[in-house]
Coordinates of C-alpha atoms and ligand atoms in Angstrom, one line a residue:
M213 CA -122.9 172.4 89.0
N214 CA -122.7 168.8 90.3
H215 CA -122.9 165.8 88.0
A216 CA -122.8 162.1 88.9
F217 CA -122.0 159.1 86.8
D218 CA -120.9 155.5 87.3
A219 CA -117.6 156.3 85.5
I220 CA -116.0 159.4 84.1
V221 CA -113.7 158.9 81.2
V222 CA -111.3 161.9 80.5
G223 CA -110.4 161.9 76.8
S224 CA -112.0 161.1 73.5
G225 CA -109.1 159.4 71.6
I226 CA -108.9 155.7 70.9
A227 CA -108.3 154.8 74.5
G228 CA -111.1 156.8 76.1
L229 CA -113.8 156.0 73.4
S230 CA -113.0 152.3 73.3
L231 CA -113.1 152.0 77.1
A232 CA -116.3 154.0 77.5
L233 CA -118.1 151.9 75.0
K234 CA -117.3 148.7 76.8
V235 CA -118.2 150.1 80.3
A236 CA -121.5 151.3 78.9
D237 CA -122.2 148.1 77.1
G238 CA -121.8 146.5 80.6
G239 CA -124.9 148.5 81.7
R240 CA -123.1 151.5 83.3
R241 CA -123.6 155.3 82.8
V242 CA -120.5 156.8 81.5
A243 CA -119.5 160.5 80.9
I244 CA -116.7 161.3 78.4
L245 CA -115.2 164.6 79.1
T246 CA -113.0 166.1 76.4
K247 CA -111.2 169.4 76.5
K248 CA -111.7 170.5 72.9
S249 CA -113.9 169.3 70.1
R250 CA -114.5 165.5 70.2
A251 CA -112.2 164.3 67.4
E252 CA -109.3 166.5 68.6
S253 CA -106.7 163.9 69.8
N254 CA -103.4 162.4 68.9
T255 CA -105.4 159.5 67.6
N256 CA -107.0 161.6 64.9
Y257 CA -103.6 162.2 63.3
A258 CA -102.1 158.7 63.5
Q259 CA -100.8 157.7 60.1
G260 CA -98.8 154.5 59.9
G261 CA -101.3 152.1 61.5
V262 CA -101.8 149.4 64.1
A263 CA -99.2 146.7 64.5
C264 CA -101.0 143.4 64.8
V265 CA -100.2 139.8 63.8
T266 CA -102.8 138.9 61.1
S267 CA -100.7 137.1 58.5
D268 CA -99.8 133.4 58.3
S269 CA -96.2 134.3 57.6
D270 CA -95.9 136.3 60.9
A271 CA -96.1 135.0 64.5
F272 CA -96.8 136.5 67.9
A273 CA -93.3 135.4 69.1
S274 CA -91.8 137.5 66.4
H275 CA -93.9 140.6 67.2
V276 CA -92.9 140.1 70.9
E277 CA -89.2 139.9 70.1
D278 CA -89.4 143.0 67.9
T279 CA -91.0 144.9 70.7
L280 CA -88.6 143.7 73.3
E281 CA -85.6 144.6 71.0
A282 CA -86.9 148.1 70.4
G283 CA -87.6 148.6 74.2
D284 CA -83.9 148.0 74.8
G285 CA -84.2 145.7 77.8
L286 CA -86.9 147.7 79.7
C287 CA -90.2 146.1 78.5
R288 CA -92.1 143.8 80.8
R289 CA -92.2 140.5 78.8
S290 CA -95.4 139.2 80.3
V291 CA -97.2 142.5 79.3
V292 CA -95.7 142.5 75.8
E293 CA -96.9 138.8 75.3
E294 CA -100.4 139.6 76.6
I295 CA -100.9 142.7 74.5
V296 CA -99.5 141.2 71.3
S297 CA -101.5 138.1 71.5
E298 CA -104.9 139.9 72.4
G299 CA -104.4 142.2 69.4
P300 CA -106.3 140.2 66.7
A301 CA -109.5 140.0 68.9
R302 CA -109.5 143.7 69.5
I303 CA -108.8 144.5 65.8
A304 CA -111.8 142.3 64.9
E305 CA -114.0 144.5 67.1
L306 CA -112.8 147.7 65.3
V307 CA -113.7 146.0 62.0
Q308 CA -117.1 145.2 63.4
L309 CA -117.6 148.9 64.1
G310 CA -117.1 149.5 60.4
L311 CA -113.4 150.2 60.1
E312 CA -112.1 149.1 56.7
F313 CA -108.3 148.6 56.7
S314 CA -106.7 149.0 53.3
R315 CA -106.5 145.8 51.2
N316 CA -104.3 144.8 48.3
A317 CA -105.4 143.7 44.8
A318 CA -105.7 140.1 46.1
G319 CA -108.2 141.3 48.7
T320 CA -106.1 140.5 51.8
Y321 CA -104.8 143.2 54.2
D322 CA -102.2 145.4 52.7
L323 CA -99.7 145.1 55.6
G324 CA -97.2 148.0 56.0
Q325 CA -93.7 147.9 57.3
E326 CA -92.1 150.2 59.9
G327 CA -88.9 150.6 61.8
G328 CA -87.9 147.7 64.1
H329 CA -90.5 145.3 62.7
T330 CA -89.0 142.1 61.1
H331 CA -92.4 141.4 59.3
R332 CA -94.9 143.4 57.5
R333 CA -97.7 143.6 60.1
I334 CA -99.1 147.2 60.1
L335 CA -102.8 147.3 59.4
H336 CA -103.6 150.8 58.0
V337 CA -106.1 152.9 56.2
K338 CA -103.9 154.5 53.7
D339 CA -102.0 157.2 55.7
M340 CA -105.1 158.3 57.7
T341 CA -105.5 155.3 60.0
G342 CA -106.1 157.3 63.1
K343 CA -108.9 159.4 61.6
A344 CA -110.7 156.3 60.4
I345 CA -110.5 154.8 63.9
E346 CA -111.6 158.0 65.6
D347 CA -114.6 158.3 63.2
A348 CA -115.7 154.7 63.7
L349 CA -115.5 155.0 67.5
L350 CA -117.2 158.4 67.6
H351 CA -120.0 157.1 65.5
A352 CA -120.6 154.2 67.9
V353 CA -120.4 156.5 71.0
A354 CA -122.9 158.9 69.5
S355 CA -125.7 156.3 69.3
H356 CA -125.0 154.8 72.7
P357 CA -127.9 155.4 75.2
R358 CA -125.6 155.3 78.3
I359 CA -122.7 157.5 77.1
E360 CA -122.8 161.4 77.4
L361 CA -119.9 163.0 75.6
R362 CA -119.2 166.5 76.8
E363 CA -116.9 168.7 74.7
H364 CA -114.9 171.6 75.8
V365 CA -114.7 170.4 79.4
F366 CA -111.3 170.4 80.9
A367 CA -110.6 168.0 83.8
I368 CA -108.5 169.9 86.4
D369 CA -107.8 167.7 89.3
L370 CA -109.0 164.4 90.9
I371 CA -111.1 164.3 94.1
T372 CA -109.9 161.7 96.4
A373 CA -111.2 160.3 99.7
R374 CA -107.9 161.6 101.3
K375 CA -108.4 165.1 99.9
V376 CA -111.9 165.4 101.3
G377 CA -111.0 163.8 104.7
L378 CA -112.7 160.5 104.2
A379 CA -109.7 158.2 104.0
L380 CA -109.5 157.4 107.7
R381 CA -106.8 154.7 107.5
E382 CA -103.7 154.3 105.3
G383 CA -104.7 152.3 102.3
D384 CA -108.3 153.7 102.4
D385 CA -107.9 156.2 99.8
R386 CA -109.9 156.0 96.5
V387 CA -111.0 158.3 93.7
L388 CA -114.4 160.0 94.2
G389 CA -114.6 162.1 91.1
L390 CA -113.0 165.3 89.7
Y391 CA -113.2 169.0 89.1
A392 CA -113.6 170.2 85.6
H393 CA -113.7 173.6 83.9
D394 CA -116.6 174.1 81.4
N395 CA -115.5 176.4 78.7
G396 CA -119.1 177.3 77.8
T397 CA -120.0 178.6 81.3
G398 CA -116.5 179.5 82.5
E399 CA -117.4 177.6 85.8
V400 CA -115.7 174.8 87.5
D401 CA -118.1 171.8 88.0
T402 CA -117.9 168.8 90.4
Y403 CA -118.2 165.4 88.8
A404 CA -118.8 162.5 91.1
A405 CA -118.1 158.9 90.3
P406 CA -116.6 155.8 91.9
V407 CA -114.5 155.3 88.8
V408 CA -112.3 157.9 86.9
V409 CA -110.4 156.9 83.8
L410 CA -107.5 159.0 82.6
A411 CA -107.3 158.6 78.8
T412 CA -105.7 162.0 78.2
G413 CA -103.0 160.9 75.9
G414 CA -99.3 162.1 75.8
A415 CA -97.3 165.2 76.5
G416 CA -95.6 166.1 73.2
Q417 CA -96.4 169.8 73.7
V418 CA -93.7 169.9 76.4
Y419 CA -91.3 170.4 73.5
C420 CA -91.4 173.2 71.1
Y421 CA -91.1 171.0 68.0
T422 CA -93.7 168.2 68.1
T423 CA -95.9 166.1 65.8
N424 CA -98.6 166.2 68.6
P425 CA -101.7 168.4 68.3
D426 CA -102.3 171.1 70.9
I427 CA -104.2 168.8 73.3
A428 CA -101.1 166.8 74.2
T429 CA -100.2 168.6 77.4
G430 CA -99.7 165.7 79.8
D431 CA -102.8 166.6 81.9
G432 CA -103.5 163.1 83.0
I433 CA -99.9 162.5 84.2
A434 CA -99.9 165.7 86.1
M435 CA -103.3 165.0 87.7
A436 CA -102.3 161.5 88.7
Y437 CA -98.9 162.8 90.2
R438 CA -100.6 165.5 92.2
A439 CA -102.9 162.9 93.6
G440 CA -100.0 160.9 94.8
V441 CA -100.2 158.2 92.1
P442 CA -96.9 156.8 90.8
V443 CA -95.6 157.8 87.4
E444 CA -92.6 156.3 85.7
N445 CA -90.0 156.3 82.9
L446 CA -90.8 159.9 81.7
E447 CA -87.3 160.4 80.4
F448 CA -88.3 158.2 77.5
I449 CA -89.7 160.7 75.2
Q450 CA -89.7 159.4 71.7
F451 CA -88.6 161.8 68.9
H452 CA -90.0 160.7 65.5
P453 CA -87.1 160.8 63.0
T454 CA -89.0 162.2 60.1
T455 CA -91.2 165.3 60.3
L456 CA -91.4 167.7 57.5
Y457 CA -88.9 170.5 58.0
S458 CA -90.5 173.9 58.4
L459 CA -90.1 176.9 60.6
E460 CA -93.5 176.0 62.3
Q461 CA -93.4 174.6 65.8
K462 CA -96.1 172.1 64.9
R463 CA -94.4 169.6 62.6
F464 CA -96.2 167.5 60.1
L465 CA -95.4 163.8 60.4
V466 CA -94.0 161.9 57.4
S467 CA -94.9 158.4 58.4
E468 CA -92.2 155.7 58.9
A469 CA -94.4 153.6 56.6
V470 CA -92.8 155.8 53.8
R471 CA -89.5 154.3 54.7
G472 CA -91.3 150.9 54.9
E473 CA -92.1 151.4 51.2
G474 CA -88.3 152.0 50.4
A475 CA -87.6 155.7 51.2
I476 CA -84.0 156.4 52.0
L477 CA -82.6 159.0 54.3
R478 CA -79.8 160.9 52.8
N479 CA -77.4 163.6 54.2
L480 CA -76.7 166.8 52.3
E481 CA -73.9 165.1 50.4
G482 CA -76.5 162.6 49.1
E483 CA -75.1 159.8 51.1
A484 CA -77.6 157.1 52.3
F485 CA -76.1 157.2 55.8
M486 CA -78.3 154.8 57.9
A487 CA -76.3 151.7 57.1
R488 CA -73.4 153.2 59.0
Y489 CA -75.6 153.3 62.2
H490 CA -77.5 150.0 62.3
P491 CA -77.8 146.7 60.3
L492 CA -81.5 147.5 59.6
A493 CA -80.5 150.9 58.1
D494 CA -83.5 153.0 57.3
L495 CA -85.8 150.7 59.2
A496 CA -83.8 150.6 62.4
P497 CA -85.8 151.3 65.6
R498 CA -86.7 155.0 66.0
D499 CA -84.3 156.0 68.8
I500 CA -81.4 155.0 66.6
V501 CA -82.7 156.7 63.4
A502 CA -83.5 159.9 65.3
R503 CA -80.0 160.0 66.9
A504 CA -78.3 159.2 63.6
I505 CA -80.2 162.2 61.9
D506 CA -79.2 164.4 64.8
A507 CA -75.6 163.4 64.4
E508 CA -75.7 163.9 60.6
M509 CA -77.2 167.4 61.1
K510 CA -74.6 168.4 63.7
K511 CA -71.8 167.2 61.5
S512 CA -72.8 169.1 58.5
G513 CA -74.4 172.1 60.3
S514 CA -77.5 171.6 58.2
A515 CA -81.1 172.1 59.5
F516 CA -82.4 168.8 58.0
V517 CA -81.6 165.7 56.1
R518 CA -83.6 164.5 53.0
L519 CA -86.0 161.6 52.6
D520 CA -85.9 160.1 49.1
I521 CA -88.7 158.0 47.7
M522 CA -88.3 159.1 44.2
H523 CA -88.2 155.6 42.9
K524 CA -92.1 155.5 43.2
S525 CA -94.3 157.1 40.7
E526 CA -96.6 160.0 41.7
A527 CA -99.6 157.8 41.1
E528 CA -98.4 155.1 43.5
L529 CA -97.4 157.7 46.1
R530 CA -100.7 159.6 45.9
A531 CA -102.6 156.3 46.2
R532 CA -100.7 155.0 49.3
F533 CA -99.9 158.3 51.1
P534 CA -102.6 160.8 50.0
V535 CA -102.4 163.1 53.0
I536 CA -98.6 163.1 53.2
F537 CA -98.3 163.8 49.5
E538 CA -100.7 166.8 49.7
N539 CA -99.0 168.2 52.8
C540 CA -95.6 168.0 51.1
L541 CA -96.9 169.6 48.0
A542 CA -98.4 172.4 50.1
L543 CA -94.9 173.3 51.2
G544 CA -93.5 173.0 47.6
Y545 CA -92.2 169.5 47.6
N546 CA -93.3 166.7 45.3
L547 CA -92.5 163.3 46.9
A548 CA -92.1 161.8 43.4
T549 CA -89.5 164.3 42.2
D550 CA -87.9 165.9 45.4
G551 CA -86.0 164.6 48.3
I552 CA -88.0 166.2 51.1
P553 CA -86.3 168.0 54.0
V554 CA -87.0 166.1 57.4
V555 CA -86.1 166.6 61.0
P556 CA -86.9 164.8 64.2
A557 CA -89.6 166.1 66.6
A558 CA -91.1 165.0 69.9
H559 CA -93.7 162.4 69.2
Y560 CA -94.6 159.9 71.9
T561 CA -94.5 159.7 75.7
C562 CA -93.4 156.2 76.5
G563 CA -93.6 156.5 80.3
G564 CA -96.6 157.7 82.2
V565 CA -99.0 156.7 85.0
V566 CA -98.1 153.3 86.3
T567 CA -100.8 150.7 85.7
N568 CA -101.1 146.9 85.8
L569 CA -102.4 144.9 82.9
D570 CA -106.0 145.8 83.9
A571 CA -105.3 149.5 83.5
E572 CA -105.6 149.9 87.3
T573 CA -103.4 152.5 89.0
A574 CA -102.3 152.5 92.6
L575 CA -105.4 154.6 93.7
A576 CA -108.6 152.5 94.0
G577 CA -111.1 153.5 91.3
L578 CA -108.5 155.4 89.1
Y579 CA -107.6 153.9 85.8
A580 CA -105.2 155.0 83.1
C581 CA -105.4 153.8 79.5
G582 CA -103.6 154.7 76.3
E583 CA -100.6 157.0 75.9
V584 CA -101.0 158.4 79.4
A585 CA -100.3 155.1 81.0
S586 CA -97.1 153.1 81.5
T587 CA -98.0 149.4 81.3
G588 CA -94.5 148.1 80.6
L589 CA -95.2 147.5 76.9
H590 CA -92.9 150.1 75.5
G591 CA -89.8 149.9 77.8
A592 CA -87.1 152.4 76.8
N593 CA -88.5 152.9 73.3
R594 CA -91.9 152.1 71.8
L595 CA -92.0 150.0 68.7
A596 CA -93.7 151.7 65.8
S597 CA -97.6 151.3 65.7
N598 CA -97.7 149.5 69.0
S599 CA -99.5 152.5 70.6
L600 CA -102.9 152.1 69.0
L601 CA -102.6 148.4 69.6
E602 CA -101.9 148.9 73.3
A603 CA -104.8 151.3 73.6
V604 CA -107.5 149.0 72.3
V605 CA -106.2 146.0 74.3
M606 CA -105.9 147.9 77.5
A607 CA -109.3 149.5 77.0
H608 CA -110.9 146.1 76.8
R609 CA -109.0 144.8 79.9
G610 CA -109.6 148.1 81.9
A611 CA -113.3 148.0 81.1
G612 CA -113.6 144.4 82.5
S613 CA -111.9 145.5 85.6
I614 CA -114.1 148.6 86.0
L615 CA -117.3 146.6 85.7
R616 CA -116.1 144.2 88.4
Y617 CA -115.1 147.2 90.7
L618 CA -118.4 148.9 90.2
Q619 CA -120.2 145.7 91.3
L620 CA -118.2 145.5 94.5
R621 CA -118.6 149.1 95.4
A622 CA -122.3 149.7 95.3
E623 CA -122.5 152.3 98.1
E624 CA -123.7 155.8 97.6
L625 CA -121.0 158.4 96.9
P626 CA -120.5 161.0 99.6
K627 CA -121.4 164.7 98.9
L628 CA -118.3 166.3 97.4
P629 CA -117.2 169.9 98.2
A630 CA -117.6 172.5 95.5
W631 CA -114.6 174.1 93.8
V632 CA -113.4 177.2 95.7
S633 CA -112.3 180.1 93.5
G634 CA -111.6 182.4 96.4
D635 CA -110.7 185.9 95.4
A636 CA -109.4 184.8 92.0
H637 CA -110.0 187.3 89.2
D638 CA -109.6 187.2 85.4
S639 CA -106.0 187.4 84.3
D640 CA -105.1 190.4 82.2
E641 CA -101.7 189.0 81.7
Q642 CA -102.2 186.5 78.8
V643 CA -98.9 187.7 77.4
V644 CA -97.0 186.3 80.4
I645 CA -98.8 182.9 80.0
A646 CA -97.8 182.8 76.4
H647 CA -94.3 183.8 77.1
N648 CA -94.0 181.1 79.8
W649 CA -95.3 178.5 77.4
D650 CA -92.7 179.4 74.9
E651 CA -89.8 179.5 77.4
L652 CA -90.7 176.1 78.9
R653 CA -91.0 174.3 75.6
R654 CA -87.8 175.9 74.3
T655 CA -85.9 174.9 77.4
M656 CA -87.0 171.4 77.0
W657 CA -86.0 171.3 73.4
D658 CA -82.6 172.8 74.0
Y659 CA -81.6 171.0 77.3
V660 CA -83.6 167.8 77.4
G661 CA -83.6 166.7 73.8
I662 CA -82.3 163.8 71.8
V663 CA -78.8 163.9 73.2
R664 CA -78.5 165.0 76.9
T665 CA -75.8 165.9 79.4
T666 CA -76.0 166.2 83.2
K667 CA -75.1 169.9 82.9
R668 CA -77.9 170.7 80.5
L669 CA -80.4 168.7 82.6
E670 CA -79.4 170.7 85.7
R671 CA -79.9 174.0 83.7
A672 CA -83.3 172.8 82.7
R673 CA -84.2 171.8 86.3
T674 CA -83.3 175.4 87.5
R675 CA -85.3 177.1 84.7
I676 CA -88.3 174.9 85.1
A677 CA -88.3 175.5 88.9
N678 CA -88.5 179.3 88.4
L679 CA -91.3 178.9 85.9
A680 CA -93.2 176.6 88.2
A681 CA -93.1 179.1 91.0
E682 CA -94.4 181.9 88.7
I683 CA -97.1 179.7 87.3
Q684 CA -98.2 178.6 90.7
E685 CA -98.7 182.2 91.8
Y686 CA -100.9 182.7 88.7
Y687 CA -102.8 179.6 89.4
W688 CA -103.9 180.9 92.9
N689 CA -104.5 184.4 91.9
F690 CA -106.4 184.2 88.6
R691 CA -109.5 182.5 87.6
V692 CA -108.6 179.2 86.0
E693 CA -108.8 178.9 82.2
P694 CA -107.6 176.2 79.8
R695 CA -104.2 177.8 78.7
L696 CA -103.2 178.4 82.3
L697 CA -104.2 174.9 83.4
E698 CA -102.3 173.4 80.5
L699 CA -99.2 175.5 81.3
R700 CA -99.4 174.3 85.0
N701 CA -99.6 170.7 83.8
L702 CA -96.9 171.0 81.2
T703 CA -94.5 172.6 83.8
L704 CA -95.1 169.8 86.2
V705 CA -94.6 167.2 83.4
A706 CA -91.3 168.9 82.3
K707 CA -90.1 168.8 85.8
L708 CA -90.9 165.0 86.1
V709 CA -89.2 164.3 82.7
V710 CA -86.0 166.0 84.0
A711 CA -86.3 164.3 87.4
C712 CA -86.6 160.8 85.7
A713 CA -83.7 161.7 83.3
M714 CA -81.5 162.7 86.2
Q715 CA -82.1 159.5 88.0
R716 CA -81.0 157.4 85.1
H717 CA -77.2 157.3 85.0
E718 CA -77.0 155.2 81.8
S719 CA -78.0 155.5 78.1
R720 CA -80.8 153.2 77.2
G721 CA -83.4 153.5 74.4
L722 CA -84.5 157.0 74.0
H723 CA -82.5 158.3 76.9
Y724 CA -79.0 159.1 75.6
I725 CA -76.8 161.1 77.9
L726 CA -73.1 161.9 77.1
D727 CA -71.9 161.6 80.7
H728 CA -73.1 158.0 80.9
P729 CA -72.9 156.6 77.3
S730 CA -73.4 152.9 78.0
K731 CA -76.0 150.8 79.5
D732 CA -76.1 149.9 83.2
A733 CA -76.3 146.2 83.9
E734 CA -79.1 146.8 86.4
V735 CA -82.3 147.3 84.6
R736 CA -84.9 149.4 86.4
D737 CA -87.8 151.8 86.0
T738 CA -87.5 155.5 87.3
V739 CA -90.6 155.8 89.5
L740 CA -91.7 159.1 91.0
Q741 CA -94.5 159.5 93.6
R742 CA -95.5 162.7 95.3
D743 CA -95.4 162.5 99.1
L744 CA -98.8 163.6 100.3
R745 CA -97.9 163.5 104.0
Ligands
FAD2209 P1 -105.3 160.8 72.4 O1 -105.7 160.2 71.2 O2 -104.3 161.8 72.4 O3 -106.6 161.4 73.2 C1 -106.5 162.1 74.4 C2 -107.8 162.8 74.7 O4 -107.8 163.4 76.0 C3 -108.2 163.9 73.7 O5 -109.5 163.9 73.4 C4 -107.9 165.2 74.5 O6 -108.6 166.3 74.1 C5 -108.4 164.7 75.9 N1 -107.8 165.4 77.1 C6 -106.5 165.6 77.4 N2 -106.4 166.3 78.6 C7 -107.7 166.5 78.9 C8 -108.3 167.2 80.1 N3 -107.5 167.8 81.0 N4 -109.6 167.3 80.1 C9 -110.4 166.8 79.2 N5 -109.9 166.1 78.1 C10 -108.6 166.0 77.9 N6 -99.5 155.3 67.0 C11 -99.6 154.1 66.4 O7 -99.7 153.1 67.0 N7 -99.6 154.2 65.0 C12 -99.5 155.2 64.3 O8 -99.6 155.2 63.0 C13 -99.3 156.5 65.0 N8 -99.2 157.7 64.3 C14 -99.1 158.8 64.9 C15 -99.0 160.0 64.2 C16 -99.1 161.2 64.9 C17 -98.9 162.5 64.1 C18 -99.1 161.2 66.3 C19 -99.2 162.6 67.0 C20 -99.2 160.1 67.0 C21 -99.1 158.9 66.3 N9 -99.2 157.6 67.1 C22 -99.4 156.5 66.3 C23 -99.4 157.7 68.5 C24 -100.8 157.4 68.8 O9 -101.6 158.2 67.9 C25 -101.2 157.9 70.2 O10 -100.3 157.3 71.1 C26 -102.6 157.4 70.5 O11 -103.5 157.8 69.5 C27 -103.0 157.9 71.9 O12 -104.4 157.6 72.1 P2 -105.0 158.1 73.4 O13 -106.4 157.8 73.4 O14 -104.3 157.6 74.6 O15 -104.9 159.7 73.4
SIN2210 C1 -95.7 156.7 61.8 O1 -96.6 156.6 61.0 O2 -94.6 156.8 61.5 C2 -96.1 156.9 63.3 C3 -96.3 155.5 63.8 C4 -96.2 155.5 65.2 O3 -96.0 156.5 65.9 O4 -96.4 154.4 65.8

């Protein structure tokens, strides 16, 4: 089947939904494609909140400095200043959509505190901020006459002028649409549009222990890279320090906001160890807390450390953190009476598809917004709760640029070739796909984790190359289906993470490598671009 729109947005998290609404408000027809059900996204699980300067006792300059400090010398200052200062206007728009951030008894915003922030500035809806945002945006999208939201549609690859032989000169390339697998029909459809927006989120699933839901398989990063679009700084995978310890691979997050309300990390001897690692102790930036926990666990041989917020009453904890309280209880821990076992897990992809401050990538018509993108805001380590902020600000800026682009590019789209399945047949080897998923994610956890060495990175590179060859063979011989497509993307992203890590001969932010323990004086991004010639 062929479909045509003014703009195709891939992803229905905060970035995709916010951007789609604005492009549609500008009079354009927009399709939102999403690979599972509409709310399934990292956004839906966000707990802590949105970092934004809203109080008189706070200042943009302070939020900027905190972001730069956490980013460990790699943030782009102009980007940080722009995103931080545009925050309040975008938050006001979310409020207009009906979002009600938690307030205190005095009726003003109940501002939360998280690691690396020198002020209370986190707007939240108890501990379910993401769900409240997702609900508000989905509600607005549902009633918009120019938006079609299609669930269970998996974007596979971009169609570019170069790919279909229409880019006659160097620099002529542009996006023309994409191929997408419809889970309902089992077919691959062609979507034509002068604008495609990657809002596909991060790649936490590349590690076996992660806070991310199943959707986070780095699809947008892989699609962009395959199309020759630069990606950068993928070595900076953020490990959240505190996820509830269990034997499950999917780890439940215990928000940093819990430490913001006074929770203390203790090792198995009961020592509050964080003061030994950083002056901000339990509220140090995330990279430092995650490394400290890792060191304490290795020293004692224990599988976790404990998080203690027992100075608060059960009533207070249930009121402020209802979801976290219930999830801990389900595993047998009462936050008010037990120190709960916590461990770090992969949480956020700081690098991604390179964009400017208008969400434009290097390929004309292709935009990237949200966690999939690398704007320069996060540098070597994202400051807590800056992600939702970045997504809404960049969605606004990206939509402005898209509306201008569509006005300039009014010509008809060329007819695009249909997807060719060739002799592909259904795979009867699901067990092999499942095995390769596990092997890839285990390899990344064991060899490309919180503390790295060149030797371990080399081992990971070899294993990933073997897996990639096997998966490529599958890709050509079997009919495509979501698990195989995700595995293909995850394997490519894993390869890119390792390639970026091997290029950085220093320790900075989230990239800590024992062979190069200090920072290099030269500050640079690790940019990767596929050679299409
Ligand atoms: P997502 O919300 O992840 O949405 C991606 C969308 O793309 C999904 O709809 C997905 O199905 C779709 N998709 C992906 N690939 C394809 C494909 N090939 N085809 C079709 N559709 C596709 N950040 C904060 O700032 N504050 C917080 O408090 C906070 N808490 C967090 C708690 C948890 C547990 C997690 C996991 C993250 C948290 N983060 C937080 C990070 C933040 O939630 C994410 O960075 C942000 O929500 C990303 O939004 P997004 O729109 O870019 O992507
Ligand atoms: C948290 O609530 O700790 C997550 C916040 C974030 O990832 O920004």
